[in-house]
PDB file of C-alpha atoms in Angstrom:
ATOM      1  CA  MET A  53    -134.774 -68.496  35.462  1.00 70.00           C
ATOM      2  CA  ASP A  54    -138.073 -67.548  35.403  1.00 81.00           C
ATOM      3  CA  ALA A  55    -138.935 -71.675  35.459  1.00 81.00           C
ATOM      4  CA  GLN A  56    -136.975 -71.574  38.661  1.00 85.00           C
ATOM      5  CA  ILE A  57    -138.922 -69.043  40.204  1.00 90.00           C
ATOM      6  CA  ASN A  58    -141.754 -70.057  39.701  1.00 90.00           C
ATOM      7  CA  LEU A  59    -140.563 -73.563  40.598  1.00 92.00           C
ATOM      8  CA  PHE A  60    -139.450 -71.958  43.930  1.00 93.00           C
ATOM      9  CA  HIS A  61    -142.950 -69.944  44.896  1.00 94.00           C
ATOM     10  CA  ALA A  62    -144.783 -73.084  44.474  1.00 95.00           C
ATOM     11  CA  LEU A  63    -142.355 -75.380  46.581  1.00 95.00           C
ATOM     12  CA  ALA A  64    -142.921 -72.112  48.945  1.00 95.00           C
ATOM     13  CA  ASP A  65    -146.021 -72.695  49.997  1.00 96.00           C
ATOM     14  CA  PRO A  66    -145.842 -75.382  53.353  1.00 95.00           C
ATOM     15  CA  ALA A  67    -149.421 -76.418  52.198  1.00 96.00           C
ATOM     16  CA  ARG A  68    -147.741 -76.913  48.632  1.00 97.00           C
ATOM     17  CA  LEU A  69    -145.082 -78.590  50.547  1.00 95.00           C
ATOM     18  CA  ARG A  70    -146.679 -80.946  52.220  1.00 95.00           C
ATOM     19  CA  ILE A  71    -148.496 -81.589  49.317  1.00 96.00           C
ATOM     20  CA  VAL A  72    -145.363 -82.841  47.972  1.00 97.00           C
ATOM     21  CA  GLU A  73    -144.339 -85.105  50.485  1.00 95.00           C
ATOM     22  CA  ALA A  74    -147.438 -86.928  50.824  1.00 93.00           C
ATOM     23  CA  MET A  75    -146.943 -87.448  46.685  1.00 95.00           C
ATOM     24  CA  LYS A  76    -143.171 -88.943  47.948  1.00 93.00           C
ATOM     25  CA  ALA A  77    -145.161 -92.845  47.640  1.00 91.00           C
ATOM     26  CA  GLY A  78    -146.486 -92.293  44.548  1.00 94.00           C
ATOM     27  CA  GLU A  79    -149.388 -91.135  42.471  1.00 96.00           C
ATOM     28  CA  CYS A  80    -152.408 -89.431  44.989  1.00 95.00           C
ATOM     29  CA  SER A  81    -156.422 -88.209  44.090  1.00 95.00           C
ATOM     30  CA  VAL A  82    -156.930 -85.231  45.735  1.00 95.00           C
ATOM     31  CA  GLY A  83    -159.252 -86.878  48.294  1.00 94.00           C
ATOM     32  CA  ASP A  84    -156.358 -88.714  49.073  1.00 94.00           C
ATOM     33  CA  ILE A  85    -154.422 -86.225  49.809  1.00 95.00           C
ATOM     34  CA  VAL A  86    -157.741 -84.506  51.755  1.00 94.00           C
ATOM     35  CA  GLU A  87    -157.212 -87.357  53.373  1.00 93.00           C
ATOM     36  CA  ARG A  88    -153.921 -86.729  54.535  1.00 91.00           C
ATOM     37  CA  MET A  89    -154.194 -83.431  55.152  1.00 90.00           C
ATOM     38  CA  ASP A  90    -156.370 -80.608  56.857  1.00 86.00           C
ATOM     39  CA  ILE A  91    -157.106 -79.128  53.883  1.00 91.00           C
ATOM     40  CA  HIS A  92    -160.301 -79.030  51.840  1.00 94.00           C
ATOM     41  CA  GLN A  93    -161.406 -80.361  48.821  1.00 95.00           C
ATOM     42  CA  SER A  94    -161.296 -77.018  46.734  1.00 96.00           C
ATOM     43  CA  GLY A  95    -157.834 -75.981  48.574  1.00 96.00           C
ATOM     44  CA  VAL A  96    -156.219 -79.120  47.641  1.00 97.00           C
ATOM     45  CA  SER A  97    -156.929 -78.843  44.032  1.00 96.00           C
ATOM     46  CA  ARG A  98    -156.000 -75.096  43.560  1.00 97.00           C
ATOM     47  CA  HIS A  99    -152.941 -76.206  45.380  1.00 98.00           C
ATOM     48  CA  LEU A 100    -152.650 -78.557  42.930  1.00 97.00           C
ATOM     49  CA  ARG A 101    -153.205 -76.910  39.996  1.00 97.00           C
ATOM     50  CA  ILE A 102    -150.378 -74.437  41.109  1.00 97.00           C
ATOM     51  CA  LEU A 103    -148.342 -77.020  41.404  1.00 97.00           C
ATOM     52  CA  ALA A 104    -149.286 -78.733  38.133  1.00 97.00           C
ATOM     53  CA  GLU A 105    -148.529 -75.214  36.467  1.00 95.00           C
ATOM     54  CA  ALA A 106    -145.011 -75.240  37.998  1.00 95.00           C
ATOM     55  CA  GLY A 107    -144.107 -78.190  36.343  1.00 95.00           C
ATOM     56  CA  ILE A 108    -143.713 -80.032  39.668  1.00 97.00           C
ATOM     57  CA  VAL A 109    -146.887 -82.835  39.219  1.00 98.00           C
ATOM     58  CA  GLN A 110    -149.083 -83.571  36.683  1.00 97.00           C
ATOM     59  CA  MET A 111    -152.261 -85.621  36.495  1.00 97.00           C
ATOM     60  CA  ARG A 112    -153.943 -88.571  34.371  1.00 96.00           C
ATOM     61  CA  PRO A 113    -157.909 -89.573  34.316  1.00 95.00           C
ATOM     62  CA  GLU A 114    -158.614 -92.525  35.447  1.00 94.00           C
ATOM     63  CA  GLY A 115    -162.419 -93.171  35.143  1.00 93.00           C
ATOM     64  CA  GLN A 116    -164.063 -90.397  37.696  1.00 92.00           C
ATOM     65  CA  LYS A 117    -160.239 -90.007  39.322  1.00 92.00           C
ATOM     66  CA  ARG A 118    -157.750 -87.566  38.621  1.00 94.00           C
ATOM     67  CA  LEU A 119    -154.458 -89.057  39.950  1.00 97.00           C
ATOM     68  CA  TYR A 120    -151.691 -86.481  40.440  1.00 98.00           C
ATOM     69  CA  SER A 121    -148.001 -87.590  40.571  1.00 98.00           C
ATOM     70  CA  LEU A 122    -144.684 -85.786  40.855  1.00 98.00           C
ATOM     71  CA  ARG A 123    -142.754 -85.061  37.689  1.00 97.00           C
ATOM     72  CA  GLN A 124    -139.373 -86.313  37.996  1.00 95.00           C
ATOM     73  CA  GLU A 125    -138.034 -83.246  35.689  1.00 95.00           C
ATOM     74  CA  ALA A 126    -138.587 -80.598  38.336  1.00 94.00           C
ATOM     75  CA  PHE A 127    -137.015 -82.126  40.435  1.00 93.00           C
ATOM     76  CA  ASP A 128    -133.753 -82.841  37.840  1.00 93.00           C
ATOM     77  CA  GLN A 129    -133.559 -78.471  37.936  1.00 92.00           C
ATOM     78  CA  LEU A 130    -133.826 -78.079  41.474  1.00 90.00           C
ATOM     79  CA  GLU A 131    -131.241 -80.572  42.076  1.00 90.00           C
ATOM     80  CA  ALA A 132    -129.185 -78.949  39.130  1.00 89.00           C
ATOM     81  CA  TRP A 133    -129.608 -75.587  40.653  1.00 86.00           C
ATOM     82  CA  VAL A 134    -128.433 -76.611  43.902  1.00 86.00           C
ATOM     83  CA  ALA A 135    -125.244 -78.071  42.283  1.00 87.00           C
ATOM     84  CA  GLY A 136    -123.976 -75.019  40.995  1.00 83.00           C
ATOM     85  CA  TYR A 137    -124.264 -74.061  44.325  1.00 81.00           C
ATOM     86  CA  ARG A 138    -122.633 -76.758  46.170  1.00 81.00           C
ATOM     87  CA  ARG A 139    -119.712 -76.661  43.759  1.00 78.00           C
ATOM     88  CA  HIS A 140    -119.556 -73.208  44.817  1.00 75.00           C
ATOM     89  CA  TRP A 141    -119.111 -73.953  48.423  1.00 82.00           C
ATOM     90  CA  GLU A 142    -116.752 -76.718  48.342  1.00 79.00           C
ATOM     91  CA  ALA A 143    -114.671 -75.324  46.270  1.00 77.00           C
ATOM     92  CA  ARG A 144    -114.661 -72.388  49.526  1.00 76.00           C
ATOM     93  CA  LEU A 145    -113.976 -75.650  51.654  1.00 78.00           C
ATOM     94  CA  ASP A 146    -111.718 -77.261  50.489  1.00 78.00           C
ATOM     95  CA  ARG A 147    -109.240 -73.712  50.359  1.00 82.00           C
ATOM     96  CA  PHE A 148    -110.334 -73.167  53.741  1.00 81.00           C
ATOM     97  CA  GLY A 149    -109.617 -76.809  54.420  1.00 78.00           C
ATOM     98  CA  ALA A 150    -105.869 -76.328  52.714  1.00 80.00           C
ATOM     99  CA  ALA A 151    -105.145 -72.744  54.539  1.00 80.00           C
ATOM    100  CA  LEU A 152    -106.072 -74.926  57.883  1.00 82.00           C
ATOM    101  CA  GLU A 153    -103.446 -77.591  56.758  1.00 83.00           C
ATOM    102  CA  ARG A 154    -101.006 -75.147  55.733  1.00 83.00           C
ATOM    103  CA  GLY A 155    -101.822 -73.333  59.631  1.00 81.00           C
ATOM    104  CA  GLN A 156    -101.524 -76.670  61.103  1.00 75.00           C
ATOM    105  CA  ALA A 157     -98.192 -77.415  59.096  1.00 70.00           C
ATOM    106  CA  ASN A 158     -96.538 -74.075  60.344  1.00 69.00           C
ATOM    107  CA  PRO A 159     -97.223 -73.232  63.860  1.00 62.00           C
ATOM    108  CA  ASP A 160     -95.193 -70.512  63.710  1.00 65.00           C
ATOM    109  CA  ASN A 161     -97.289 -68.226  62.075  1.00 59.00           C
ATOM    110  CA  LYS A 162     -99.307 -68.514  65.136  1.00 57.00           C
ATOM    111  CA  THR A 163    -101.119 -65.204  65.489  1.00 54.00           C
ATOM    112  CA  GLU A 164    -101.025 -63.276  69.825  1.00 50.00           C
ATOM    113  CA  GLU A 165    -104.061 -62.476  71.271  1.00 53.00           C
ATOM    114  CA  THR A 166    -103.487 -58.937  72.103  1.00 49.00           C
ATOM    115  CA  SER A 167    -104.950 -58.233  75.339  1.00 47.00           C
TER     116      SER A 167
END
């Protein structure tokens, strides 16, 4: 549960979420991200550190640069978390739909509004 909390906490910041969006296309250096966003280099580095600590991004050195990319495992965790709730709500919506169908099949069970 702590890993999920860290994951959601890291993504809760709008700047970090924009950084993740910017990285969807592939690896980025800090400089690439600075060019795309209105954040200073030190701010981008701080946000990337937080994203890395949460397991959302990974870094690999290439010469003088550090290239960052998204970690699929983090998004697999998010998807699994959402899937648990999706199953919960789909089951409820299925029951609701069945109740509506039963109501349409038995129109005599209408409730009358009282004025």
